[in-house]
Structures are given as C-alpha cells and as structure tokens.
Short mmCIF file of C-alpha atoms in Angstrom, two decimals:
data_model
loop_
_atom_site.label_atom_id
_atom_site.label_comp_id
_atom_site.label_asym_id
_atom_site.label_seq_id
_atom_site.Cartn_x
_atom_site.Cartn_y
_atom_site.Cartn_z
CA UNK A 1118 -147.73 98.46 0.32
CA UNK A 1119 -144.13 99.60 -0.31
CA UNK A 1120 -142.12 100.82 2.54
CA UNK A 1121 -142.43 104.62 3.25
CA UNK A 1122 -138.77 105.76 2.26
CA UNK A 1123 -138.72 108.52 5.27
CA UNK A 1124 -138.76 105.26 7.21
CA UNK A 1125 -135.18 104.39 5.83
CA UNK A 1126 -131.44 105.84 6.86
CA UNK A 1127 -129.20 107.66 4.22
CA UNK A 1128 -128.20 104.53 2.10
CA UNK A 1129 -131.14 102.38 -0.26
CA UNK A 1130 -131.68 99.04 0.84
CA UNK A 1131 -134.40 96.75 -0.51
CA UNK A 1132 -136.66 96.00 2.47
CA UNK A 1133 -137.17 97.52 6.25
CA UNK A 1134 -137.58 95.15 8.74
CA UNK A 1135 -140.80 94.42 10.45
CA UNK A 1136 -139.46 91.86 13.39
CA UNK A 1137 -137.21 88.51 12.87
CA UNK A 1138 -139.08 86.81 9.97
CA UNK A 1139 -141.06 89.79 8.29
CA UNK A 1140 -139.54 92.38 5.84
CA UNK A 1141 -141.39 95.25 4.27
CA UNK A 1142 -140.31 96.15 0.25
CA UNK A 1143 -139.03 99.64 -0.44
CA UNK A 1144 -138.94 101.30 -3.81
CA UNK A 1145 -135.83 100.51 -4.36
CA UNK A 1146 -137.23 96.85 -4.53
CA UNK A 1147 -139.43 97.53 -7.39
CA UNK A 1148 -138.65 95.87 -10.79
CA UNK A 1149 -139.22 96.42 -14.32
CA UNK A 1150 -141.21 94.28 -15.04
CA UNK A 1151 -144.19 95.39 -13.71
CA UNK A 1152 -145.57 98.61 -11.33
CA UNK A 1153 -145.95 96.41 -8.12
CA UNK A 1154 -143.12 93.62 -8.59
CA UNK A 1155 -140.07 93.04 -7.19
CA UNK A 1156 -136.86 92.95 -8.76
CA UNK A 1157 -134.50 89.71 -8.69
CA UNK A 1158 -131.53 90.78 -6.58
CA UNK A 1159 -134.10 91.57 -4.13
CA UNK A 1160 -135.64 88.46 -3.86
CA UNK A 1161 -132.25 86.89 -4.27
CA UNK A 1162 -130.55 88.93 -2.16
CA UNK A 1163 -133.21 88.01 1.02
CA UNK A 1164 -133.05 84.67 0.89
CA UNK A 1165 -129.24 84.73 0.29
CA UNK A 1166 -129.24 86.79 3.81
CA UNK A 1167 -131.59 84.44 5.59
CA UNK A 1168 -129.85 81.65 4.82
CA UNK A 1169 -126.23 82.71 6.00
CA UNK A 1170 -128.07 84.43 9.31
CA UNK A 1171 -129.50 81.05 10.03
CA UNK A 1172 -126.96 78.55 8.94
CA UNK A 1173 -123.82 79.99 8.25
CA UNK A 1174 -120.42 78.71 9.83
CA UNK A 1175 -117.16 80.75 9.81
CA UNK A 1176 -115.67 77.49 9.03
CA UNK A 1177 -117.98 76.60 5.69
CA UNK A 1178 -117.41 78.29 2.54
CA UNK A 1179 -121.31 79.04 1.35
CA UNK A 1180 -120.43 77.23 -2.03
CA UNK A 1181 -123.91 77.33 -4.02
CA UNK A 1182 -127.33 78.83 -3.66
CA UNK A 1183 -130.10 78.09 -5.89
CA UNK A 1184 -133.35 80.43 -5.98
CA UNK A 1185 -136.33 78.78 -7.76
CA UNK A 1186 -138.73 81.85 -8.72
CA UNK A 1187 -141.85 80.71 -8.42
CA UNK A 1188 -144.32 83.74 -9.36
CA UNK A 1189 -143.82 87.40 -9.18
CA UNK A 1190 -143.16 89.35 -5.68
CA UNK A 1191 -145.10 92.16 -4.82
CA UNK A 1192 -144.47 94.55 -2.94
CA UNK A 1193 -145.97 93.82 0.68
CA UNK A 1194 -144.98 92.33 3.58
CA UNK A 1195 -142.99 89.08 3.09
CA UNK A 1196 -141.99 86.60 5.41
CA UNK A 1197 -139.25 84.17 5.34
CA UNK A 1198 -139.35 80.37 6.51
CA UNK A 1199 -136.13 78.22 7.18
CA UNK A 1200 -134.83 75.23 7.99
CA UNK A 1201 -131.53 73.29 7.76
CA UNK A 1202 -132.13 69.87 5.62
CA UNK A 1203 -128.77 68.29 6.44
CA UNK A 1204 -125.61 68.59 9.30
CA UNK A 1205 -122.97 66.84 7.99
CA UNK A 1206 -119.53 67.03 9.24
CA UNK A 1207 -117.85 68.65 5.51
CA UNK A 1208 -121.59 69.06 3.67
CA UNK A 1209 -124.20 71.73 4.98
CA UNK A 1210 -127.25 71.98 3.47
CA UNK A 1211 -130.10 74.63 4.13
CA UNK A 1212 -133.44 75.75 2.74
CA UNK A 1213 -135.40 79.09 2.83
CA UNK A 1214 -138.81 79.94 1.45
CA UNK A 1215 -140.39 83.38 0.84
CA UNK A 1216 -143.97 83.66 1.62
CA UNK A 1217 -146.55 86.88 0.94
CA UNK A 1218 -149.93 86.46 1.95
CA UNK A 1219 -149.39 83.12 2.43
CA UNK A 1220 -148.49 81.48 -0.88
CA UNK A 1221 -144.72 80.92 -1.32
CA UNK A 1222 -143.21 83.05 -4.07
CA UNK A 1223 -139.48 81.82 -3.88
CA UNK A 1224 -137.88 78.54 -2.36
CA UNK A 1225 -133.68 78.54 -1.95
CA UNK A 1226 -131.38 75.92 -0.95
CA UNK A 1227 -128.21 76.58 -0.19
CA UNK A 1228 -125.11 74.29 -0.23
CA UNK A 1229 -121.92 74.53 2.30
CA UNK A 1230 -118.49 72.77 2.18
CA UNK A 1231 -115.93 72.76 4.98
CA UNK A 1232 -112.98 74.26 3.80
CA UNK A 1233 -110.04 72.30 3.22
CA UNK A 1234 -106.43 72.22 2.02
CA UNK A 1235 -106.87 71.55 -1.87
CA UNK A 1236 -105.17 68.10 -3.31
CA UNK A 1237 -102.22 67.65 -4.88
CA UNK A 1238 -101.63 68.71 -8.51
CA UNK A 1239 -102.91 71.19 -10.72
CA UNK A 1240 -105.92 71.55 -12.76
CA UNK A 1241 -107.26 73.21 -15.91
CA UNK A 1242 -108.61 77.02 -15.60
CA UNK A 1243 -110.43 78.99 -17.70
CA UNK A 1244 -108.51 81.81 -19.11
CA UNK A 1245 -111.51 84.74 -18.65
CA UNK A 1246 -110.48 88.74 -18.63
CA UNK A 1247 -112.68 91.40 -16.77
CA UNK A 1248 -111.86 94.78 -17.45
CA UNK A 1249 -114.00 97.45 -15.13
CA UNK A 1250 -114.14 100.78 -16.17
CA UNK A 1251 -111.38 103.11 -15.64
CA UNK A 1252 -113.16 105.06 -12.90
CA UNK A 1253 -115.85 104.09 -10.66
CA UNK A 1254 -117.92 106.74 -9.26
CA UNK A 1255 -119.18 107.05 -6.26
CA UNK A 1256 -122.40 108.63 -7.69
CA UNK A 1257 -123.31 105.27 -9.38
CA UNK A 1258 -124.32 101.98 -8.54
CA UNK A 1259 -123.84 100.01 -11.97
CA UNK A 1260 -122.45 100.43 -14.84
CA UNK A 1261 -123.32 98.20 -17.91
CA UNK A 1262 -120.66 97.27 -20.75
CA UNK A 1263 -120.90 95.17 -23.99
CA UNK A 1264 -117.67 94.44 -27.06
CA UNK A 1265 -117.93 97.65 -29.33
CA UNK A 1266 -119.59 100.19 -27.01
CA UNK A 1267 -117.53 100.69 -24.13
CA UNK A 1268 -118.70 101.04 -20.49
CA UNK A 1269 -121.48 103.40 -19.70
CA UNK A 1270 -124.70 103.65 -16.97
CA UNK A 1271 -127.58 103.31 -19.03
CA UNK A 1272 -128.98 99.62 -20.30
CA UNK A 1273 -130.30 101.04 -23.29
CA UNK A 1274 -126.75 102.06 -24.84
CA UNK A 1275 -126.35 97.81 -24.76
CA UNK A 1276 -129.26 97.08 -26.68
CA UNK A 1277 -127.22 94.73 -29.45
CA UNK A 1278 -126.18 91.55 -30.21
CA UNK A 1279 -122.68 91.62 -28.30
CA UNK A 1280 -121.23 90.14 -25.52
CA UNK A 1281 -122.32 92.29 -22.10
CA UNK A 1282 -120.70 92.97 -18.83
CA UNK A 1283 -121.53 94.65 -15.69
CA UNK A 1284 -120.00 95.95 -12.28
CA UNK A 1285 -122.25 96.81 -9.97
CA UNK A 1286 -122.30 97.73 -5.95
CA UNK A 1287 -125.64 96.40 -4.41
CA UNK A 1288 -128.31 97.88 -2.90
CA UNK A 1289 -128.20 96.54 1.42
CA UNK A 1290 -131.03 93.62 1.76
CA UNK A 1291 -132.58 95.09 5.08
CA UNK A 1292 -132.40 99.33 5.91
CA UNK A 1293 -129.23 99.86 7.94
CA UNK A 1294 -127.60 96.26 8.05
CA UNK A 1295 -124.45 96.33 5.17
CA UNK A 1296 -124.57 93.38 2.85
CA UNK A 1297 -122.08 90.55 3.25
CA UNK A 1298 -119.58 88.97 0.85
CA UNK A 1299 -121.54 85.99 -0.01
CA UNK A 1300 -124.63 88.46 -0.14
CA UNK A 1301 -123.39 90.71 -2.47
CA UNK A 1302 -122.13 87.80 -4.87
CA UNK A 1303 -125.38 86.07 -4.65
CA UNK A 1304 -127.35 89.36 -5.56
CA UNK A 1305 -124.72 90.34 -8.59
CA UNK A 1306 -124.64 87.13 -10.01
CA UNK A 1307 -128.92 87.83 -10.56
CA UNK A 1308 -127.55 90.32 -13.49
CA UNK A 1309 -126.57 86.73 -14.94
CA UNK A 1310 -130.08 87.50 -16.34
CA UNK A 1311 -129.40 90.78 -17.98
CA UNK A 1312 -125.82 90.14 -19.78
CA UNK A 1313 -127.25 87.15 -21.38
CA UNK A 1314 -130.99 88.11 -22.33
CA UNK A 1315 -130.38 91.49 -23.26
CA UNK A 1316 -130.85 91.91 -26.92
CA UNK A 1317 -131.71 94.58 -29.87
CA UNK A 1318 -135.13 94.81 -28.46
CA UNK A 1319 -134.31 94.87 -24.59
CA UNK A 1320 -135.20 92.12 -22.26
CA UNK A 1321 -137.39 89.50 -23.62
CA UNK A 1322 -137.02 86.74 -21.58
CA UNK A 1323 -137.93 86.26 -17.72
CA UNK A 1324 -135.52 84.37 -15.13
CA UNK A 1325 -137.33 81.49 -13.16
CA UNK A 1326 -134.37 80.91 -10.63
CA UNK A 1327 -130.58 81.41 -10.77
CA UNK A 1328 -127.98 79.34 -9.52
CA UNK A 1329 -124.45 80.91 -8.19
CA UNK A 1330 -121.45 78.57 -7.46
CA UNK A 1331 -118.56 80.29 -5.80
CA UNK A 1332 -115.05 79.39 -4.81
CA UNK A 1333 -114.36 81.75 -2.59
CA UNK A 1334 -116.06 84.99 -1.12
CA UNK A 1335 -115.65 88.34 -3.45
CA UNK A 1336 -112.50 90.71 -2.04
CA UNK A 1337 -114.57 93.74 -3.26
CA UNK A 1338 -117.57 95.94 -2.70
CA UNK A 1339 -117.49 96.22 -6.44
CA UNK A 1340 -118.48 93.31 -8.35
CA UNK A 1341 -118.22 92.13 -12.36
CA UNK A 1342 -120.30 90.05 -14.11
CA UNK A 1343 -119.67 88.51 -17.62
CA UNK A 1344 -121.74 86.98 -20.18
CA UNK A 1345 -120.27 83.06 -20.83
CA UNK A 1346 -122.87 81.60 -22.74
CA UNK A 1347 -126.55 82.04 -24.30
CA UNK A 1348 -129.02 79.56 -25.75
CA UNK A 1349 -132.30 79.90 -26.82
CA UNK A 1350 -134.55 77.67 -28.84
CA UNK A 1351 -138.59 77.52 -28.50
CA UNK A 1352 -138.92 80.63 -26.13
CA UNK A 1353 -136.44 78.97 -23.73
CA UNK A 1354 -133.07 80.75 -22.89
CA UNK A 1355 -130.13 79.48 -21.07
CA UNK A 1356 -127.10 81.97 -20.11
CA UNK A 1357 -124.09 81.50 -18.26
CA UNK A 1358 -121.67 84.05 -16.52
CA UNK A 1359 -118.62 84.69 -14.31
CA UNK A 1360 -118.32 86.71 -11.92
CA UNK A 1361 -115.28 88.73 -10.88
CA UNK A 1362 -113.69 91.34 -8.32
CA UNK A 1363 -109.61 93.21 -8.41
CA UNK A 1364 -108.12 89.45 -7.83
CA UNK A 1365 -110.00 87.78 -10.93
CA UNK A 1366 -112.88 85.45 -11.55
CA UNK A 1367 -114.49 83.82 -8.55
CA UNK A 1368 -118.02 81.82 -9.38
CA UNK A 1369 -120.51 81.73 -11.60
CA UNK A 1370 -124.08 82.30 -12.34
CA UNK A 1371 -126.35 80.41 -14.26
CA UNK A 1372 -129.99 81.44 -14.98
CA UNK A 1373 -133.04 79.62 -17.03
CA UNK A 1374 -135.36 81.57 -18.56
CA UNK A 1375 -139.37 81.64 -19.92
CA UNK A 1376 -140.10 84.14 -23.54
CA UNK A 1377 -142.07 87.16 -22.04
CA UNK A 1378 -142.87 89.11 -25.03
CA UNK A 1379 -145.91 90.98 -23.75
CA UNK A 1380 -144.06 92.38 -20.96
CA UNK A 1381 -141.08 92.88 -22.74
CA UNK A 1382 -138.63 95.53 -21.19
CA UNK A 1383 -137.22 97.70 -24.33
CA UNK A 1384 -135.11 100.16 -22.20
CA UNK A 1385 -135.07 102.74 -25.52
CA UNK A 1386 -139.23 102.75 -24.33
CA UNK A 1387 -138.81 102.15 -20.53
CA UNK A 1388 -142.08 102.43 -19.17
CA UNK A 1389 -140.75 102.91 -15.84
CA UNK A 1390 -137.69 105.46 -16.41
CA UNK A 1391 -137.19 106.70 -12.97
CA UNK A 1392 -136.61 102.77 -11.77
CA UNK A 1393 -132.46 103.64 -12.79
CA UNK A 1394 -129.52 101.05 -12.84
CA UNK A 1395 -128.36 102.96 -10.51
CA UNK A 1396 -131.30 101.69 -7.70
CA UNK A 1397 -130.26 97.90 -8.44
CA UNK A 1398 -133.04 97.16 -10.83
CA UNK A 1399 -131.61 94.84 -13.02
CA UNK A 1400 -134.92 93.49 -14.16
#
C-alpha cells in the first residue's frame, strides 16, 4: 500500500503523512531486499525524526541513537509510539517504536548530553582522511567509492574486496518537511551497512540495527561515510565507519549483521534495477 507519488511535492521523501503518529511509505522507501520492504535509512531515518520532534532540546547534543531491526517493514501504514525513559539534568534518554499492523517492526533509543565546555587537556584522535569527489552533481543523490576504482554512482562498479566510501544527500523522512542535521547523520550513517558488507558478490549480509554516536551535528547537506572495520566469522558480520562532512570526521556508525544468502543483493544481477542509489536505497 505504497504512497501514490502524485500525492507528493517536487522533492522524494520516504513517507507522506497520514496525521501526528501515522506515516504512509512511498517508493522511494522501497528496499532491495525484497518487492514490498523498506529500506534502512527509511526506517532509520523515522524514528531518528520522531525522536528529536518529541524530545529534542536546543540545549542537548542528540549524542547516540540505536535502531534495533526487528523484522522487515513493509510498505503500509506505520505508526510510531514514544516515550521519554529518563529527564535528567545533563542525561536525556528517549525511546521510539515503529508499529505496522500492530506488531512492532523497529524499537530506538536515543541518548542526549547537555553540552558543556570540554576539560582541560588534550586527547588522542584518530588521524582518518575523506576525500569526496571532485564534483557533486546536483543530478545525484549518492555516489559510492572504494581504494582502486575511484568515485562513481553505481554500487555495482564496488563489487571487490577494497575499502568503500560513500557521500550521499538523503532522501526528506516525511513529503515536504526538510531533514535535520541529526536526521540526515542518523540516516547516512545506515550506509555503515553497505561500505562494510559489500563484497565480490554484492550484499550478503542483512543489518539487524545500527548504532550512530556523534560529536557534533554534520555542517553539510552532503555527507561521507567510511568503512573502519569488518568482521565476519560463522555468518555474523561486524563493520564499523566514520562519518564525515567539509570540516572532517564527526561520529560513527556501527552495524551487526545476520548471512542472507538467499536474498543476496548482487548489484551486477539487480533484480530491482530501477530502485537507483540515487532514490536512497542503500539496501
């Protein structure tokens, strides 16, 4: 029961809204994975919303979200439940599920600190270069990059065993409402997924949740994401990434991840072509 795109204005955006708590999917929502499910930054990307809607202070830096994955989404209507766990004077803490036809398909939390001058000192920093591709066209929404082969907008030119990158500009959540910093973070740091899963064969592996800790808020409508760290053994994968804008590295995202094999996505044999980076379908 995807939303009618007619419905929509000019720009894509993952889900129309029905009234306060109900959101209807749009194409653009749709994932790879299957004809009728919805992608991750999506999923992430609503209950990254919600949350900051709800619970967000000017005054508290939105410092960690966590998005447990529980089953697939589908695409019809999908309500969102919320409630704020703890009120603390420098800790906020906040919780969101997302429900369709009445079974909960996603549960966040989402962690606030009251920003503060830093302590004395200085401390040790990873030394991590991002560099985005020379020209960023309007025209496109991602572009994908691994060691060797270069920047380009098509997954399937990544398809190898090097280290991958990505810069994307997301899709808006909700038709007609722009996507804020910590929105846009939360819902790039879901490629986490991609630039650490994807190998010679595609996308074998399947996130159940990401986590995305940030120090500050991205600068940039554009934002990179880099591939840190992968580890696999018995059909379970780990991967780690960081996630930049034009002023350097800001968070990170961290995904665990399930063996898929009989769904596997091999982009060189995409069965669903016309689902483009370019639409925000990551998985």
């Amino acid at each position: 029961m995807l939303c009618d795109d007619a419905r929509m204005t000019a720009r894509p955006a993952h889900f129309t809204q029905i009234d306060e708590d109900r959101f209807l999917p749009t194409r653009y929502a749709q994932s790879h994975w299957g004809e009728d499910h919805l992608n991750g930054p999506a999923v992430v990307g609503l209950a990254a919303r919600t949350l900051e809607t709800a619970y967000g202070l000017p005054e508290f830096m939105p410092a960690r979200l966590t998005v447990d994955l529980f089953k697939a989404a589908r695409g019809v209507p999908t309500t969102v439940k919320t409630g704020l766990a703890r009120d603390g004077r420098r800790v906020r803490n906040s919780e969101c599920e997302i429900v369709q036809d009445g079974v909960t398909v996603a549960r966040a939390t989402l962690v606030q600190y009251r920003r503060a001058e830093p302590p004395r000192g200085e401390e040790w920093v990873s030394t991590t270069d991002f560099t985005p591709p020379a020209n960023l066209e309007e025209s496109h929404r991602v572009y994908i990059g691994s060691d060797g082969a270069g920047w380009s907008s098509a997954i399937v030119d990544h398809q190898n065993t090097t280290r991958k990158r990505f810069i994307n500009r997301t899709v808006d959540v909700i038709d007609g409402q722009d996507n804020s910093p910590f929105v846009r973070a939360a819902m790039a740091a879901e490629g986490t997924s991609l630039v650490t899963n994807l190998g010679t064969a595609g996308v074998g592996y399947i996130n159940g949740d990401l986590t995305v800790a940030l120090a500050r808020l991205p600068l940039d409508e554009w934002i990179g994401v880099q591939a840190d760290a992968h580890w696999v053994a018995d059909g379970i994968a780990v991967g780690a990434a960081t996630l930049f804008d034009h002023a350097g590295a800001f968070g990170s995202g961290l995904v665990t991840a399930i063996s898929n094999p009989a769904a596997q996505i091999d982009f060189s044999n995409d069965p669903f072509p016309d689902r483009s980076p370019d639409r925000g379908q990551f998985d």
